[in-house]
Coordinates of C-alpha atoms and ligand atoms in Angstrom, one line a residue:
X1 CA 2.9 -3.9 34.5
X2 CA 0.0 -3.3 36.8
X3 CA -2.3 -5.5 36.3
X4 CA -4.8 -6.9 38.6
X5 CA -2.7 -5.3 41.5
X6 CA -4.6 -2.1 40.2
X7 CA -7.0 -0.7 42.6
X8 CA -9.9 0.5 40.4
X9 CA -12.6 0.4 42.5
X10 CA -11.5 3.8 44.0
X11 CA -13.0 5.1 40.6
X12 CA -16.0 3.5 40.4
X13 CA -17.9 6.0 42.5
X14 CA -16.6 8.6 40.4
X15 CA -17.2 7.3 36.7
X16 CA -19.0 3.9 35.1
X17 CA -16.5 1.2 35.4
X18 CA -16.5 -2.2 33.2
X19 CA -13.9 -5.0 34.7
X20 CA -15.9 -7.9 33.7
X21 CA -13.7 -10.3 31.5
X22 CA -16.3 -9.3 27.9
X23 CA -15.8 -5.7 28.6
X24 CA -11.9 -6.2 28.7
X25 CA -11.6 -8.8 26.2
X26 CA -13.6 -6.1 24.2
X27 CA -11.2 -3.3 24.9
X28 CA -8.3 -5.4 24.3
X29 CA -7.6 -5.5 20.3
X30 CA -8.1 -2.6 17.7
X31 CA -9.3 -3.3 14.1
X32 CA -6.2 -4.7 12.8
X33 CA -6.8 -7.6 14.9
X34 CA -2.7 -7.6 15.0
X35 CA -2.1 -6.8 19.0
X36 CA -3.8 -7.7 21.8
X37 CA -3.4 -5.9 25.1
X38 CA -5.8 -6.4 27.9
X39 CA -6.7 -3.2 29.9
X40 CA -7.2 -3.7 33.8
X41 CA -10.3 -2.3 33.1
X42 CA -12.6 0.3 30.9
X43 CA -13.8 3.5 32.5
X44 CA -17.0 4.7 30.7
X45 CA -17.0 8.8 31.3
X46 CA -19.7 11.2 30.2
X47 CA -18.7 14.3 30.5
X48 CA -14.7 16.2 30.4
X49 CA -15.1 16.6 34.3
X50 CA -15.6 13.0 34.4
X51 CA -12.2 12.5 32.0
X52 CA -11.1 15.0 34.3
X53 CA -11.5 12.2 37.3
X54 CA -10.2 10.1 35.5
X55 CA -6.8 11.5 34.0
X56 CA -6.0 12.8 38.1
X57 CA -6.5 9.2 39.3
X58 CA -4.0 7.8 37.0
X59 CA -1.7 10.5 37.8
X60 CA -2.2 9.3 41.8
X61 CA -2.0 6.0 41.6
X62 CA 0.6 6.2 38.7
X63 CA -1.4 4.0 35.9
X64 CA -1.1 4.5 32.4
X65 CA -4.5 5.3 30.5
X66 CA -5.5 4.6 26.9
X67 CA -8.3 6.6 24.6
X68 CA -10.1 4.8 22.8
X69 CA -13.0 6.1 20.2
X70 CA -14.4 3.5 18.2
X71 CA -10.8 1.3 17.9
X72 CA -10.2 1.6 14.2
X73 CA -6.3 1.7 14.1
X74 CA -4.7 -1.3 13.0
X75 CA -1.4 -1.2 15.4
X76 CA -2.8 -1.0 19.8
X77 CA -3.1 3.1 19.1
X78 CA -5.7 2.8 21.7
X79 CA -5.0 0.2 23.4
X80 CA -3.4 -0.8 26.8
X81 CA -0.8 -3.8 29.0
X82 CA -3.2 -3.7 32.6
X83 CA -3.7 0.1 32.8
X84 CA -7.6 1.4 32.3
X85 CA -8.9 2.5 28.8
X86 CA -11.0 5.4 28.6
X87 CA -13.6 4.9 26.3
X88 CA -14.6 8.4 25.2
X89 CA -17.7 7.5 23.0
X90 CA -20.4 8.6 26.1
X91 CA -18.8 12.0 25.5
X92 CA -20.7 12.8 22.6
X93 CA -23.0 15.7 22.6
X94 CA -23.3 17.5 19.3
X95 CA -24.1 21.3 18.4
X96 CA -24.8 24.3 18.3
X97 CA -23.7 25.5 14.6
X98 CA -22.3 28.8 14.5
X99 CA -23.6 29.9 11.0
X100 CA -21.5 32.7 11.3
X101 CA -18.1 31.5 11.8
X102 CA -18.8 28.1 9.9
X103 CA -18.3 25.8 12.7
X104 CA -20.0 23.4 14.8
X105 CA -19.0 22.2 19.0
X106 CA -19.1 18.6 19.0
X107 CA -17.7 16.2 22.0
X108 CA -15.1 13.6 21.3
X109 CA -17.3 10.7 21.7
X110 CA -19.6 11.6 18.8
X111 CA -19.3 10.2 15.8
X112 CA -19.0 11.5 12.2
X113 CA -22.0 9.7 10.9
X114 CA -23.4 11.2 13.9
X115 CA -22.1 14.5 12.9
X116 CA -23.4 14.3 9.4
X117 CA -26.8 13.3 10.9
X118 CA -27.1 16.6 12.8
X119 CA -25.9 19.2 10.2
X120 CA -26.5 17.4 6.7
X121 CA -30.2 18.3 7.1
X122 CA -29.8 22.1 7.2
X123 CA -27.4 21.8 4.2
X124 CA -23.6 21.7 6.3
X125 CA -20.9 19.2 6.0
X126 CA -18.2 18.9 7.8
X127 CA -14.9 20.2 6.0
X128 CA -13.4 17.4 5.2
X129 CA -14.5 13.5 6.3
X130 CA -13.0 9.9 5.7
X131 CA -14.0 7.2 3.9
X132 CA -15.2 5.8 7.5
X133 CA -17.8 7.6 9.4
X134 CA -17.8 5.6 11.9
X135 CA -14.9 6.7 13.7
X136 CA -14.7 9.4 16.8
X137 CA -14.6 13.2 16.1
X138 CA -11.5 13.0 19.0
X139 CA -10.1 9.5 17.3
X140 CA -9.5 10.9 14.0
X141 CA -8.5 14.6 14.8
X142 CA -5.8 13.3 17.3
X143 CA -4.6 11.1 13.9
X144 CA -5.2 13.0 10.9
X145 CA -8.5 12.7 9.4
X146 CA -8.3 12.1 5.2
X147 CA -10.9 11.7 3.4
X148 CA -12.3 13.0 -0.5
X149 CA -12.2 17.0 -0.5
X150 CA -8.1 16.7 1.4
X151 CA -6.9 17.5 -2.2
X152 CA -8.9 21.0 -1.2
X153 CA -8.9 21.4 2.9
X154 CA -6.1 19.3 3.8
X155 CA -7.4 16.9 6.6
X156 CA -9.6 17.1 9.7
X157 CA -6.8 18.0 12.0
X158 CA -6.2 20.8 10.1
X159 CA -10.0 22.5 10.4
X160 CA -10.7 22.6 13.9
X161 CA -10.7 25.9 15.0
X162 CA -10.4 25.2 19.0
X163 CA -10.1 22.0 21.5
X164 CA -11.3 21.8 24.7
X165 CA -9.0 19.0 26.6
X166 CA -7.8 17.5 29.7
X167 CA -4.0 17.0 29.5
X168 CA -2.2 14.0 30.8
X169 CA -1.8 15.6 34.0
X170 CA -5.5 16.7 34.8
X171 CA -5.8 20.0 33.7
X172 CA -9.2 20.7 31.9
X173 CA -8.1 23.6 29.3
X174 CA -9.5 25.5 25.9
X175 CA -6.6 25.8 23.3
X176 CA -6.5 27.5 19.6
X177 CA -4.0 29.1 17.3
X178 CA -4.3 32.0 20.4
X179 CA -4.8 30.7 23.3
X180 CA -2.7 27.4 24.5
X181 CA -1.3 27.0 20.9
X182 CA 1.0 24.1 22.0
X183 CA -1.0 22.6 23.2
X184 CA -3.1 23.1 20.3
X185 CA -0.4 22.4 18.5
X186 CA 0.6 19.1 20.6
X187 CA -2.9 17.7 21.0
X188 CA -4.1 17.8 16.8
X189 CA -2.7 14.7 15.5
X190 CA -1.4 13.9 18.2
X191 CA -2.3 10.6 19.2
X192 CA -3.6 11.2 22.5
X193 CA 0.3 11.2 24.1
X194 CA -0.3 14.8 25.1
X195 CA -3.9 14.9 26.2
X196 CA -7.5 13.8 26.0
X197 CA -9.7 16.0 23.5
X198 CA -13.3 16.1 24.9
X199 CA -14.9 18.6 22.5
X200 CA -13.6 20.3 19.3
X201 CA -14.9 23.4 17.4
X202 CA -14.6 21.7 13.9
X203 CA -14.9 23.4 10.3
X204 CA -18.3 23.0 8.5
X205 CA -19.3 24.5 5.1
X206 CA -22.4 24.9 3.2
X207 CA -23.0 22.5 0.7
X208 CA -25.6 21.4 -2.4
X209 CA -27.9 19.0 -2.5
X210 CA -26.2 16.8 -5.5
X211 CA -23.2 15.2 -6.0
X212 CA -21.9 14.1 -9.5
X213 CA -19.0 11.6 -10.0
X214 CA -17.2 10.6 -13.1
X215 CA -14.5 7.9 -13.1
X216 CA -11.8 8.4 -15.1
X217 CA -9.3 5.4 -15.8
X218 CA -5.6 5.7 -16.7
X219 CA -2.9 3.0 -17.8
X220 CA -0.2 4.5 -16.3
X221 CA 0.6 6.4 -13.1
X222 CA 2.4 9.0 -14.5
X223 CA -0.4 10.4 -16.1
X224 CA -2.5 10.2 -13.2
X225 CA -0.2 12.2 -11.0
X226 CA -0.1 14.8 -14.0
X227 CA -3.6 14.9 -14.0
X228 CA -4.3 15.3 -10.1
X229 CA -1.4 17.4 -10.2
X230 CA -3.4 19.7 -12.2
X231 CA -6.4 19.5 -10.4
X232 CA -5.2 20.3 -7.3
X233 CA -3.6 23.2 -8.4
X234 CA -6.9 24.7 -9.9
X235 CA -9.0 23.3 -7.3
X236 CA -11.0 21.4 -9.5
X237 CA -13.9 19.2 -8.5
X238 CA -15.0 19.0 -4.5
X239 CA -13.9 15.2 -4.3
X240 CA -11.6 13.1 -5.6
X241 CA -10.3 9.5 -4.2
X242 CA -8.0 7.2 -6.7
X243 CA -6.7 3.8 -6.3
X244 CA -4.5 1.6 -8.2
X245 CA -6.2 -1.9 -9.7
X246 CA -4.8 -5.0 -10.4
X247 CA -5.9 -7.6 -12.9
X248 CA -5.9 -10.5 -10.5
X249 CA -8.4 -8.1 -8.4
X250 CA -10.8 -8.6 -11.2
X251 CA -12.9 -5.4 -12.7
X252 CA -16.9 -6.1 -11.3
X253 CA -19.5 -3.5 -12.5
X254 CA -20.8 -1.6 -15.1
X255 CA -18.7 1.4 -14.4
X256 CA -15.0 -0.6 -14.3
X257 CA -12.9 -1.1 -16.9
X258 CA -9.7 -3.5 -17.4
X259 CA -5.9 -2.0 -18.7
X260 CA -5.1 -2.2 -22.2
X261 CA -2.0 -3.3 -21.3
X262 CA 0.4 -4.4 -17.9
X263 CA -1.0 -5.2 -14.6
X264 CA -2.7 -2.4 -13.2
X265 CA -5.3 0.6 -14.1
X266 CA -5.4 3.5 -11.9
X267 CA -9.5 4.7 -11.8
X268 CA -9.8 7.8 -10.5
X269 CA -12.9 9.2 -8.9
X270 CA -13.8 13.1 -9.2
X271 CA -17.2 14.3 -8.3
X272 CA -18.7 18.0 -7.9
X273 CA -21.7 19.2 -6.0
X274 CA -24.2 20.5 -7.7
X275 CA -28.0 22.0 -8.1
X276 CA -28.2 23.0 -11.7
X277 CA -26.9 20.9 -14.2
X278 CA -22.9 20.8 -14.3
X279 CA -20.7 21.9 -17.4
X280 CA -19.0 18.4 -17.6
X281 CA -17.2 19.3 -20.6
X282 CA -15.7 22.3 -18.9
X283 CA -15.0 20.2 -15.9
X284 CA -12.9 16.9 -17.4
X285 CA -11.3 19.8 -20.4
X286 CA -7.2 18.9 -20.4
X287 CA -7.3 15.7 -18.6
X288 CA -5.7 12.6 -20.2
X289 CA -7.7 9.5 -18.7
X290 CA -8.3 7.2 -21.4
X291 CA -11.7 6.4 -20.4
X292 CA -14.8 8.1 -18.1
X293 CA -18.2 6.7 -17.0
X294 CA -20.3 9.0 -15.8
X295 CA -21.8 7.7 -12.5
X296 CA -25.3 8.0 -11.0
X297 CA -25.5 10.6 -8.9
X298 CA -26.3 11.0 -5.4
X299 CA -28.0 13.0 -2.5
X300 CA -25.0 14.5 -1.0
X301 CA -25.9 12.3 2.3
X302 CA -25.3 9.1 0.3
X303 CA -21.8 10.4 -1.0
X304 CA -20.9 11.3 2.0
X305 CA -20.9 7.9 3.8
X306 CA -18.6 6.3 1.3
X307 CA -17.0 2.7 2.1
X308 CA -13.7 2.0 0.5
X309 CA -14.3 -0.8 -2.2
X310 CA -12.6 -3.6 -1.1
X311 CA -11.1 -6.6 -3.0
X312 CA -13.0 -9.6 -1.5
X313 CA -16.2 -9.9 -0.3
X314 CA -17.4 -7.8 2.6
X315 CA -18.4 -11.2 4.9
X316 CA -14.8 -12.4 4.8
X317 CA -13.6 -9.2 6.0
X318 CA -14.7 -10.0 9.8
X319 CA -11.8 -12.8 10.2
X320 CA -9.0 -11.0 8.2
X321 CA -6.3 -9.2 9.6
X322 CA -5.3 -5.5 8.0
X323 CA -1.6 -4.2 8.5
X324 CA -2.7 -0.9 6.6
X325 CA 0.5 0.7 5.5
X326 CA 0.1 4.7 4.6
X327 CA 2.7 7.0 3.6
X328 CA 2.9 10.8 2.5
X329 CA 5.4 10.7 -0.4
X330 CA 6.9 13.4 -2.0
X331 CA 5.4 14.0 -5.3
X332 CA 8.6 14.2 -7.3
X333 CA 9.5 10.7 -6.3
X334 CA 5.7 9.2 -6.3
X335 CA 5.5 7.4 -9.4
X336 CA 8.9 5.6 -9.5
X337 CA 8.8 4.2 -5.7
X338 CA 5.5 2.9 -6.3
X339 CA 6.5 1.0 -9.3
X340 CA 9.7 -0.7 -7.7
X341 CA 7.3 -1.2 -4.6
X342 CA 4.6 -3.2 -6.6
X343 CA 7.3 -5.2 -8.3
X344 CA 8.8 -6.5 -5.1
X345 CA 5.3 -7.4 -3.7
X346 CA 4.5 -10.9 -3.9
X347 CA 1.9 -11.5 -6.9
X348 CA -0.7 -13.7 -4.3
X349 CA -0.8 -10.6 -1.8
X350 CA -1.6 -8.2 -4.6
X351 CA -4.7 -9.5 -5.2
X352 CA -6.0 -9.1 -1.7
X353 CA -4.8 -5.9 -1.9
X354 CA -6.3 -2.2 -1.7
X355 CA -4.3 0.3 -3.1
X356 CA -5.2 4.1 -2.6
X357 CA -3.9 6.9 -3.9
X358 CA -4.8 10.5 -2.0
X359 CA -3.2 13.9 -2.9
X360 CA -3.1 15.9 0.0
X361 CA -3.7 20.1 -0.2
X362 CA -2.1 22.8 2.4
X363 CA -1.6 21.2 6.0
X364 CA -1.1 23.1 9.1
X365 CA -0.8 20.7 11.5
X366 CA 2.5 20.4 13.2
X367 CA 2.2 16.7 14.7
X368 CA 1.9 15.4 10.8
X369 CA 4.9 14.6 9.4
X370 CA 5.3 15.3 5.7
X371 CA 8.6 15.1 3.2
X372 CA 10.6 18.3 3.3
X373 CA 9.1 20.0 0.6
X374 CA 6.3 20.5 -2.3
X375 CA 2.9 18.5 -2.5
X376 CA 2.6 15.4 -1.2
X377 CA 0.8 11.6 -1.8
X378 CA -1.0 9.5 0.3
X379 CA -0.2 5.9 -0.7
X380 CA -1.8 3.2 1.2
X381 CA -1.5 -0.4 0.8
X382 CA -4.2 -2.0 2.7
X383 CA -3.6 -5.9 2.7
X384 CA -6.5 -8.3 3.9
X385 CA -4.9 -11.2 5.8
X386 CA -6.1 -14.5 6.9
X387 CA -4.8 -14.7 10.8
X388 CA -3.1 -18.0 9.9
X389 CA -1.1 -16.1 7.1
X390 CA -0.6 -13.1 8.7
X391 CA 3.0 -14.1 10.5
X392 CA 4.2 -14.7 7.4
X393 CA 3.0 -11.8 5.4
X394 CA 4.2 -8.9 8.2
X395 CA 7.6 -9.1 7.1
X396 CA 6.7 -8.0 3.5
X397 CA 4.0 -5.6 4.6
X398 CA 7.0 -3.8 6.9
X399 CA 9.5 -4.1 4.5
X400 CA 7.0 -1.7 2.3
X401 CA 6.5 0.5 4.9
X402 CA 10.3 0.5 4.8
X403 CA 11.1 1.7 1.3
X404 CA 8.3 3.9 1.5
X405 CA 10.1 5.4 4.0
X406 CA 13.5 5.2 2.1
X407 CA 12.1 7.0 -0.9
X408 CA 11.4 9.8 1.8
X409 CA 8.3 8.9 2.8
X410 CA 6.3 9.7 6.4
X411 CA 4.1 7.2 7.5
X412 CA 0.7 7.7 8.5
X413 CA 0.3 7.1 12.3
X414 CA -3.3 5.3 12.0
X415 CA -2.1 1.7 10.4
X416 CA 0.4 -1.6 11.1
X417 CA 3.3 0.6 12.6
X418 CA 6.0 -1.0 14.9
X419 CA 8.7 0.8 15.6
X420 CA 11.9 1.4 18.4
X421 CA 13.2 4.7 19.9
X422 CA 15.5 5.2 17.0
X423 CA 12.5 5.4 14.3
X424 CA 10.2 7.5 16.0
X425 CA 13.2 10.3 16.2
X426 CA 13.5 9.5 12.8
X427 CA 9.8 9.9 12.0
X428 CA 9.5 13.4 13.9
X429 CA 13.0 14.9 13.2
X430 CA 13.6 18.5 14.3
X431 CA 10.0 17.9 16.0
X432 CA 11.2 15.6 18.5
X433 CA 12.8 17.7 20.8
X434 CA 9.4 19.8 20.7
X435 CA 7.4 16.1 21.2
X436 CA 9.7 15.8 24.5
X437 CA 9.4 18.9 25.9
X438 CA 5.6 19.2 25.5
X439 CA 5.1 15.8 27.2
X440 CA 7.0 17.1 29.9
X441 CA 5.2 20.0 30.1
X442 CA 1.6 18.0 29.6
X443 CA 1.8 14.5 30.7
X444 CA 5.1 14.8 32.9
X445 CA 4.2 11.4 34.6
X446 CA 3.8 9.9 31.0
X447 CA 0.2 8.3 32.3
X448 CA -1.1 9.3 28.6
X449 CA 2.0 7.0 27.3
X450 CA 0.7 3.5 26.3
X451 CA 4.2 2.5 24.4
X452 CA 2.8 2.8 21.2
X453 CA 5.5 6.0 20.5
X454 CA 8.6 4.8 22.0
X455 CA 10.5 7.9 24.0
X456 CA 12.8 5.8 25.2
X457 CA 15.4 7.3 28.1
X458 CA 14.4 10.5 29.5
X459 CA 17.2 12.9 28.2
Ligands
FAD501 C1 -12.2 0.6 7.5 C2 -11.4 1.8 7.8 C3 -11.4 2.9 7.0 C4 -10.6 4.1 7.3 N1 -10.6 5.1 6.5 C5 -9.8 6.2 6.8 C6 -9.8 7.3 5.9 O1 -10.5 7.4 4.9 N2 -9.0 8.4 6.3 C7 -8.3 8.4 7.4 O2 -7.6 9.4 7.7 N3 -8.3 7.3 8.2 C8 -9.1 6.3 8.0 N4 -9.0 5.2 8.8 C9 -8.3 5.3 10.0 C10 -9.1 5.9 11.1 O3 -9.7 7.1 10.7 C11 -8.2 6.2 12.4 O4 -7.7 5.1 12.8 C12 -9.0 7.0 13.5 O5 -8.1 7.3 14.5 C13 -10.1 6.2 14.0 O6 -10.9 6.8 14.9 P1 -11.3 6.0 16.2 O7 -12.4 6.8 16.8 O8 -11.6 4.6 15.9 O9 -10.0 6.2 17.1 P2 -9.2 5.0 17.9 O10 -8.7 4.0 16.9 O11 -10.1 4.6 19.0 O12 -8.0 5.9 18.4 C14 -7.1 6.4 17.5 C15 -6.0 7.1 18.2 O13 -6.5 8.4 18.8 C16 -6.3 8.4 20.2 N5 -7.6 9.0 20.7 C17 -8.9 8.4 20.6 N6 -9.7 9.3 21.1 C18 -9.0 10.3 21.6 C19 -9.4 11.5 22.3 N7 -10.7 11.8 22.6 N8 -8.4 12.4 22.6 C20 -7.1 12.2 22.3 N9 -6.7 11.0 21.7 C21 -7.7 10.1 21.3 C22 -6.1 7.0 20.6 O14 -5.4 6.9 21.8 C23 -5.4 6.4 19.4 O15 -4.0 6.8 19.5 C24 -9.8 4.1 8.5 C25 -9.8 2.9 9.4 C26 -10.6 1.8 9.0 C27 -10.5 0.6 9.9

């Protein structure tokens, strides 16, 4: 829509500004490698007064603005059609801890490998982390944020304490559960549609030095729902992260095991901190896995930067395309849609296939859709694509997304998501009025809107 017309060179004496074709092209797709959109140019700021500058201009000149941390959605979250992309990553000072109230400032730009850098030495983690450190502390809290202790804390979203933010029409503000709390409330999971988050007062905890894991493997589903049922409910074990295996992915290691019988095996992973010896038979008393292996253990740094295992190797992954599809399902109705959804998916896709499994704890966080009621699952399917494949494969991949939906699913906001108006009212429900009036209220010349949500016409 705007294009080259775009006069950005009125910003340049205010922040660092890349136009040149590398820095665009670079700006222009997100890790999915699904959607390309080619920003008119990327504006580098290093400071909130700077973001500041930046969110006003748009607002005078009318062009829409993208945020982008380090890009790892999978559907154009951060990306924009000829408006400028603010890449927050020079924002990214870190500290102090507050001992005292458990929490630690850290700017948007840093990132959580960053963050574990500067608190895992004086024994702190942050609250809860994903799989991927590499992401932005303002990329993952304006998403979500799941990672291995969410069966305890819920997700990052849900332990920041305060924001400091510049809403989509240039206001630089502080917001909490007390002060600003819509905006609070707007801004955490967000997806940037509300406001930019330059710094965040985020949750840490103390933590030991040692981290045990055992993997337990299952046959059947069922049982493993029972079983994390149960641990969640007596807040067992600081970690846990499940998936679901399937023969054709082939069982590698010392520590995997293949099903007796069927298709699939369900290893779960639950691992405790520790600095004297754990009682292991205290800890895995009442669970039904038919098998465990003990794994080494680690230095709790080590556990903490945990890549997903993925089913092929890790030098193919750089040409393959990733329509991650996540949904929270209701527990009650876990087990069932995941079996019909496995038997509709075609056998070849499968085996390229991750599967996770991640039971979620107590989640405050408005923006975060969840089924009505009870506990909740996060099922992700994430498929590795060849790009010549990948046109053909979407239409399966959404019509999963689909049925998770019908079995009363929410989808995750991070992965392959394309949706019209009439979805995204669906998605957010009785929240949508709320969604409509807060962007009125914070980005009421929608330069924050890069048409990932749809709003469609303005009531
Ligand atoms: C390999 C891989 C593993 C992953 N593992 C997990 C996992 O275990 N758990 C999990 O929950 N997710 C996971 N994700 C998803 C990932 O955490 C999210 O996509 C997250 O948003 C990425 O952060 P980012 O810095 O890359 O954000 P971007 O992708 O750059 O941005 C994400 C969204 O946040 C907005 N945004 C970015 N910065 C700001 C800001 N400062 N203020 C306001 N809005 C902003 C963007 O506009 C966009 O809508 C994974 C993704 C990949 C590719």
């Amino acid at each position: 829509m705007w294009g080259e017309t775009l006069d950005v060179h009125a910003l340049t004496g205010l922040v660092e500004i890349r136009d040149d074709e590398d820095a665009r092209r670079a700006a222009s797709v997100d890790s999915g490698r699904i959607v390309a959109k080619t920003p008119r140019a990327v504006a580098a700021p290093r400071s909130a007064r700077d973001v500041q500058e930046i969110v006003r201009w748009a607002n005078r000149t009318g062009s829409p603005v993208a945020l982008r941390g380090t890009g790892h959605t999978q559907a154009g979250q951060s990306l924009t059609d000829g408006g400028v992309q603010i890449d927050i990553q020079g924002v990214d000072r870190i500290g102090p801890v507050d001992e005292r109230r458990q929490t630690l400032r850290v700017q948007a730009g840093a990132t959580w490998r960053e963050v574990v850098g500067y608190v895992g030495p004086c024994g702190w983690m942050p609250v809860v982390l994903t799989n991927n450190l590499d992401t932005t502390v303002g990329g993952t809290l304006a998403t979500g944020g799941v990672g291995q202790s969410s069966h305890l804390y819920g997700t990052q979203a849900g332990n920041v304490d305060e924001l400091e933010v510049v809403t989509g029409d240039g206001r630089l503000l502080r917001c909490s559960a007390t002060e600003n709390a819509s905006l609070f409330d707007a801004t955490r999971a967000g997806l940037g549609q509300f406001s930019v988050i330059t710094e965040a007062r985020i949750r840490i905890r103390r933590v030991l030095s040692r981290v045990r894991t055992f993997r337990l493997v299952y046959d059947d589903l069922d049982t493993l729902l029972r079983d994390q049922a149960q641990i969640l409910s007596r807040r067992r074990f600081h970690y846990l992260r499940a998936w679901c295996r399937h023969r054709d992915q082939g069982f590698v290691g010392e520590d995997d095991d293949r099903p007796e019988a069927g298709d699939w095996s369900y290893p779960m992973d639950v691992s405790v901190e520790f600095d004297a010896e754990p009682d292991e038979a205290g800890l895995l008393a009442g669970l039904h896995h038919r098998r465990v292996f003990r794994t080494s253990d680690r230095d709790i740094a080590a556990f903490a930067d945990l890549a997903e295992p993925t089913p092929l190797p890790a030098a193919r992954h750089a040409a393959l395309c990733v329509p991650v599809t996540e949904a929270w399902l209701p527990w009650s109705a876990a087990a069932a849609c995941v079996t019909r959804l496995f038997e509709a998916f075609p056998p070849a896709l499968l085996a390229s296939t991750n599967v996770m499994l991640r039971p979620l704890g107590p989640e405050p966080t408005p923006m975060l859709m969840f089924p009505r009621k009870g506990p909740v699952l996060g099922f992700g399917l994430l498929p590795y694509i060849p790009a010549a494949a990948l046109q053909s494969a979407l239409p399966v991949v959404e019509a999963a997304g689909r049925r998770l939906v019908a079995a009363g699913g929410k989808r995750y906001l991070t992965g392959w998501v394309r949706r019209g108006p009439d979805e995204w009212r669906a998605h957010y429900g009785r929240q949508w009025t709320t969604i409509l009036r807060w962007k009125e209220t914070f980005d009421p010349h929608g330069v924050l809107s890069n048409g990932f949500i749809c709003y469609g016409p303005r009531p």
